[in-house]
Short mmCIF file of C-alpha atoms in Angstrom, two decimals:
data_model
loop_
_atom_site.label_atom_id
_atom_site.label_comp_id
_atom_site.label_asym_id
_atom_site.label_seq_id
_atom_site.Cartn_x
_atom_site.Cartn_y
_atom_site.Cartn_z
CA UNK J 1 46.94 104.14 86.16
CA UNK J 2 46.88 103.96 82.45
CA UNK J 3 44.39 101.71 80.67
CA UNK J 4 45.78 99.05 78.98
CA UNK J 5 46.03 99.11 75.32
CA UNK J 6 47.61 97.26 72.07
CA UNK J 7 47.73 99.12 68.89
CA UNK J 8 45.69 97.91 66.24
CA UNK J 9 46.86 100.62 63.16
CA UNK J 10 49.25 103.30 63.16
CA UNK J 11 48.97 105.95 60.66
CA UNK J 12 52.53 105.72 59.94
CA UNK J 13 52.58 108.35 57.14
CA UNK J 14 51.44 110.97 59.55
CA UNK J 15 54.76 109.88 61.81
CA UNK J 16 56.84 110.24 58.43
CA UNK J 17 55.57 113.88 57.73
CA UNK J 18 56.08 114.34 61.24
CA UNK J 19 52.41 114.56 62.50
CA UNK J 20 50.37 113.27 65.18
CA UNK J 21 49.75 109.51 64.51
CA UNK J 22 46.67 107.98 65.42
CA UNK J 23 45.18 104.57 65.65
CA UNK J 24 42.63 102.52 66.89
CA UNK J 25 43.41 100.23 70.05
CA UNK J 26 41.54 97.16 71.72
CA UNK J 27 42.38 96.62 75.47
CA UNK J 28 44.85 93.91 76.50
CA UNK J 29 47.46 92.81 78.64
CA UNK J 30 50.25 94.79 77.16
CA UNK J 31 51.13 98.88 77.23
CA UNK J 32 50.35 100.99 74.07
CA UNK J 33 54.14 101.90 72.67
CA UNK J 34 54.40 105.16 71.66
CA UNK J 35 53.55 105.93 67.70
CA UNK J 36 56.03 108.29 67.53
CA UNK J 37 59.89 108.17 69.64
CA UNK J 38 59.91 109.73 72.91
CA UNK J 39 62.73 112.98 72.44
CA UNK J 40 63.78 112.15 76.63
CA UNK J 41 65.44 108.38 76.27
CA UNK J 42 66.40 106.64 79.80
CA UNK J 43 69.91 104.76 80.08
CA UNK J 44 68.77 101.11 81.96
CA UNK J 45 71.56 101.58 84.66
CA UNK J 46 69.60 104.73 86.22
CA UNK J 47 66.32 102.72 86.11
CA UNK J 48 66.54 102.32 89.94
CA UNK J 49 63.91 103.72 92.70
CA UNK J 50 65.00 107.02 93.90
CA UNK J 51 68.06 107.54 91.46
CA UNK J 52 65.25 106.33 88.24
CA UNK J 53 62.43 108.97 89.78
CA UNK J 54 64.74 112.14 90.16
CA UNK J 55 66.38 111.07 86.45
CA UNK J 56 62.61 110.72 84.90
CA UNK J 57 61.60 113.61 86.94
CA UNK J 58 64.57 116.19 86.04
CA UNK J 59 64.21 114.79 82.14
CA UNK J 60 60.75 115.92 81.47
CA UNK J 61 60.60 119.59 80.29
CA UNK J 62 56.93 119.47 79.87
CA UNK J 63 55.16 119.51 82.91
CA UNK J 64 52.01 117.15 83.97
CA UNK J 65 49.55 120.56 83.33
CA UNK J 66 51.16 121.34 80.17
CA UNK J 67 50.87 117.24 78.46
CA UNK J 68 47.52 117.48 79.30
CA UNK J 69 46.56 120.70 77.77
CA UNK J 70 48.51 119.60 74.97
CA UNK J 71 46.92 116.37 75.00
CA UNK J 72 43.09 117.60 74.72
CA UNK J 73 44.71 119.86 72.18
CA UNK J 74 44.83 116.65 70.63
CA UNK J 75 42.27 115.00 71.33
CA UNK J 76 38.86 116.91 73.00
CA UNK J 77 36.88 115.61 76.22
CA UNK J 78 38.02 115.37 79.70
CA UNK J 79 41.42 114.42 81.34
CA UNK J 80 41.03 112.13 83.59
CA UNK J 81 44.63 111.15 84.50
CA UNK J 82 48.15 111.65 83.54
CA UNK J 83 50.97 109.75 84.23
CA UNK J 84 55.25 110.04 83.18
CA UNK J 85 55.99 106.58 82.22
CA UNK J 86 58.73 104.43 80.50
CA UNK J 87 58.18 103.16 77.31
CA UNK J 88 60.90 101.13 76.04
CA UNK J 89 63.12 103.67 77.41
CA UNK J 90 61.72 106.31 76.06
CA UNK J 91 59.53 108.52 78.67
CA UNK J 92 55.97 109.65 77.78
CA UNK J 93 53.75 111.18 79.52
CA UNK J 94 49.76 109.10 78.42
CA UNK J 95 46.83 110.89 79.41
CA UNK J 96 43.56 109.34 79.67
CA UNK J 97 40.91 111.55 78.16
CA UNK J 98 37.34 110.45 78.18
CA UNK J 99 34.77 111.81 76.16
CA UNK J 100 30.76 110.32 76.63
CA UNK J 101 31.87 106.40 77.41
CA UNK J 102 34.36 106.42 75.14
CA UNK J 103 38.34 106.40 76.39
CA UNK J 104 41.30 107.76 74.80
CA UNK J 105 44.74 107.29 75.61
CA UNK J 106 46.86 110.26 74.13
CA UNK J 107 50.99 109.93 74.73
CA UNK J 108 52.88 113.46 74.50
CA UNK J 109 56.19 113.85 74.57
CA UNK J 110 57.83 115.40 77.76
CA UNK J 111 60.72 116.39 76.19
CA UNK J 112 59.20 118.59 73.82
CA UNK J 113 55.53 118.52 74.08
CA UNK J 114 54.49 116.96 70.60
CA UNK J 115 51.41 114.46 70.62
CA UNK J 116 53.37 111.06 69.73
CA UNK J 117 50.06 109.34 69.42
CA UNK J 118 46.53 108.60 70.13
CA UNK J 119 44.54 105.97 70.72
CA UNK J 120 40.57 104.82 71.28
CA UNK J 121 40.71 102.16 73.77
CA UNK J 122 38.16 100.16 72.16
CA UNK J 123 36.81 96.20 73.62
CA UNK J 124 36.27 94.71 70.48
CA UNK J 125 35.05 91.79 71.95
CA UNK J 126 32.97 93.22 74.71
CA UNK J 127 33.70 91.05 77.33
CA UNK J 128 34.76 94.22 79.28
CA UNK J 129 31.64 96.77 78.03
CA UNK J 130 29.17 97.04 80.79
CA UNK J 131 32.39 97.21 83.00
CA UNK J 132 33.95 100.40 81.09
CA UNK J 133 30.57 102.01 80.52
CA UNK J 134 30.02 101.40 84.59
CA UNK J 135 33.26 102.88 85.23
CA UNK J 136 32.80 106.56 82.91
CA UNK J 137 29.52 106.34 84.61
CA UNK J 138 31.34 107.00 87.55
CA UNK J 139 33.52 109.23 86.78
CA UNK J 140 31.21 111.54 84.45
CA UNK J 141 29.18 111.84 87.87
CA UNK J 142 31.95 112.64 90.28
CA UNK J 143 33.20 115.17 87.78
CA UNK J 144 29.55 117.05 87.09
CA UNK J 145 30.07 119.88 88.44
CA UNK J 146 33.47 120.05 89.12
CA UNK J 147 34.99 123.15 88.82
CA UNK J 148 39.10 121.71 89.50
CA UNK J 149 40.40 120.13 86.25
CA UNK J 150 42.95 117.49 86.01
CA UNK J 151 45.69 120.38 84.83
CA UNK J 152 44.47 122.54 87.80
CA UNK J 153 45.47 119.59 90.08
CA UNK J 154 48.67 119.09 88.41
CA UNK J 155 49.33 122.81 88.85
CA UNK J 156 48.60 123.21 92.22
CA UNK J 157 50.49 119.96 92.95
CA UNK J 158 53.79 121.31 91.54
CA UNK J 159 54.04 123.35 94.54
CA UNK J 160 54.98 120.21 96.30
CA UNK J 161 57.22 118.91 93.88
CA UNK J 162 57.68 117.65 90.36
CA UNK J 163 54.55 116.21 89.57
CA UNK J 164 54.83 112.48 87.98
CA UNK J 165 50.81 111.62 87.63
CA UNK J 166 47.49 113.27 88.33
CA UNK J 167 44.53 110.66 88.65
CA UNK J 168 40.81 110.49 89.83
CA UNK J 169 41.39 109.54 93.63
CA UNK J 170 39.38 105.98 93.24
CA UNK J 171 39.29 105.26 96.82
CA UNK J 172 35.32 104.88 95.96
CA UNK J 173 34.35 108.30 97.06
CA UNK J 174 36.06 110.02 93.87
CA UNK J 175 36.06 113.71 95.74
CA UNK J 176 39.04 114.61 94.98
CA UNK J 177 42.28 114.69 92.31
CA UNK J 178 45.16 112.27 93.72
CA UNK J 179 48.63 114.02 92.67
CA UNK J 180 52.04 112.14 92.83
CA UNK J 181 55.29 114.39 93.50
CA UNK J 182 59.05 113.44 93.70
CA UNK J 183 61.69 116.19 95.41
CA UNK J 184 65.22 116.03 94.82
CA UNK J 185 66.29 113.13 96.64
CA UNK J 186 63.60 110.72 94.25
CA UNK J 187 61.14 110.47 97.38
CA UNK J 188 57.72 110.73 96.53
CA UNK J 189 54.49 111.20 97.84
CA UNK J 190 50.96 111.48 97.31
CA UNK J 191 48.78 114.63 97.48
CA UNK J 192 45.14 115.36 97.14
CA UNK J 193 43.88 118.37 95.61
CA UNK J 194 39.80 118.56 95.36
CA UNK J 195 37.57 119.01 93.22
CA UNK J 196 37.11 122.34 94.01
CA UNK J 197 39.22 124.94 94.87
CA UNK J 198 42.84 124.37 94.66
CA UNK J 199 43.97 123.31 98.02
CA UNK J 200 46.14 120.60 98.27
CA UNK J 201 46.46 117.56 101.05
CA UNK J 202 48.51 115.39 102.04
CA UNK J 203 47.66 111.57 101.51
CA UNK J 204 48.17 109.87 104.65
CA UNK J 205 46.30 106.68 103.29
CA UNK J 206 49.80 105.79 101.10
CA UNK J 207 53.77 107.11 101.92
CA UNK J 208 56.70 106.88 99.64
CA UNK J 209 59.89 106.00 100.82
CA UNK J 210 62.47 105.70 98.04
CA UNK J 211 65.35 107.20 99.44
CA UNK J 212 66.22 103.96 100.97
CA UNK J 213 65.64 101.65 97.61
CA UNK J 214 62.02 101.19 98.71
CA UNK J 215 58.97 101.84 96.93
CA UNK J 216 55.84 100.83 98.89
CA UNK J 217 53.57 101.95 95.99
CA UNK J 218 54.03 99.81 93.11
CA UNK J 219 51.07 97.89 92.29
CA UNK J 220 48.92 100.89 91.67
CA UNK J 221 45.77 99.64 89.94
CA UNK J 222 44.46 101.86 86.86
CA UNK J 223 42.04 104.95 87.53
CA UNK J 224 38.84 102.56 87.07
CA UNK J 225 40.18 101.08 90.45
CA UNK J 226 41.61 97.53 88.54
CA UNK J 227 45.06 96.22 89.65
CA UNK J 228 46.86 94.95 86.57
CA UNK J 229 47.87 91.35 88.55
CA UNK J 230 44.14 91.06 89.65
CA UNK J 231 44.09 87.90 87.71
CA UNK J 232 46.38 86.12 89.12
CA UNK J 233 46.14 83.33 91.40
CA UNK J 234 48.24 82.60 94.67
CA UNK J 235 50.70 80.00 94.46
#
């Protein structure tokens, strides 16, 4: 879900005064890593389907609505998507935030809310311009008028569950918020909530089943719609 990003420049004595960091990104193959450590670290041995999504999901304090208020605290625009996510063991929750054409990446931490970073997802090459500027195109226009933010989703999700990642549903209609839950047990499933009003769906297009080991839902592209492994070629 979240645009990929390498960090360019940290501001590293903002981290040492204990401030929000910022730097510039370009996009690339790799995740950002967080500016600042993650307060919610994840042992490797629970890292596994079910047992790894109640862990992540019982470790963050900070809810999906309350990272992304805290990340346009941060950094103004709109949230497009939110997602809790391992960084090197560390979780974060990175929001996508974009403001005109431009896309920022903002990580908060879920154990205590602080802004660990920010980023401007920036193609300094421009092989991948008209492509980004197509695809907040496309999501300025399915958001005009829009009255159901990305934190209303993720609030109106959490009656389902613990809410893991809000995104723009890019199923190429774009009418509604796509929510992700996991229960108890570490099953999860997927929820729509529109873009108005704050009714919320099931999503019968794509099931979780993790209590068995099995996680049918893996190769989620990003919210533009792009599958990280779109590049590669059949052996």
């Amino acid at each position: 879900m979240k645009r990929n990003i390498v960090i360019a420049t940290v501001a590293a004595a903002a981290l040492v005064a204990g401030g929000t960091a910022t730097a510039i990104a370009v996009t690339g193959d790799d995740e950002p890593t967080a500016a600042g450590r993650s307060s919610v670290q994840v042992k490797d041995d629970e890292r596994v389907d079910a047992v790894e999504n109640t862990t992540e999901a019982k470790a963050a304090k900070v809810t999906a609505a309350d990272a992304i208020k805290a990340a346009l605290a941060d950094t103004s625009g709109t949230a497009v998507s939110a997602e809790l996510d391992d960084e090197d063991g560390g979780l974060v929750w990175g929001v996508d935030i974009l403001k005109g054409t431009t896309w920022h990446n903002v990580e908060v931490d879920p154990g205590t809310g602080k802004v660990l970073g920010s980023w401007v997802d920036k193609d300094d090459d421009g092989d991948d311009a008209a492509e980004d500027a197509a695809d907040a195109a496309r999501v300025n226009s399915a958001l005009k008028g829009a009255s159901t933010s990305a934190e209303d989703a993720a609030r109106a999700g959490a009656a389902k569950g613990t809410v893991t990642s809000v995104d723009l549903d890019d199923d190429g209609t774009a009418g509604a918020w796509e929510v992700e839950t996991t229960d108890s047990k570490g099953a999860e499933a997927d929820w729509h909530v529109g873009l108005t009003g704050d009714k919320v769906t099931a999503d019968r297009s794509d099931r979780h089943d993790d209590r068995d080991g099995k996680d049918d839902h893996d190769d989620r592209g990003d919210h533009d719609g792009h599958d990280d492994d779109s590049d590669d070629s059949d052996d």
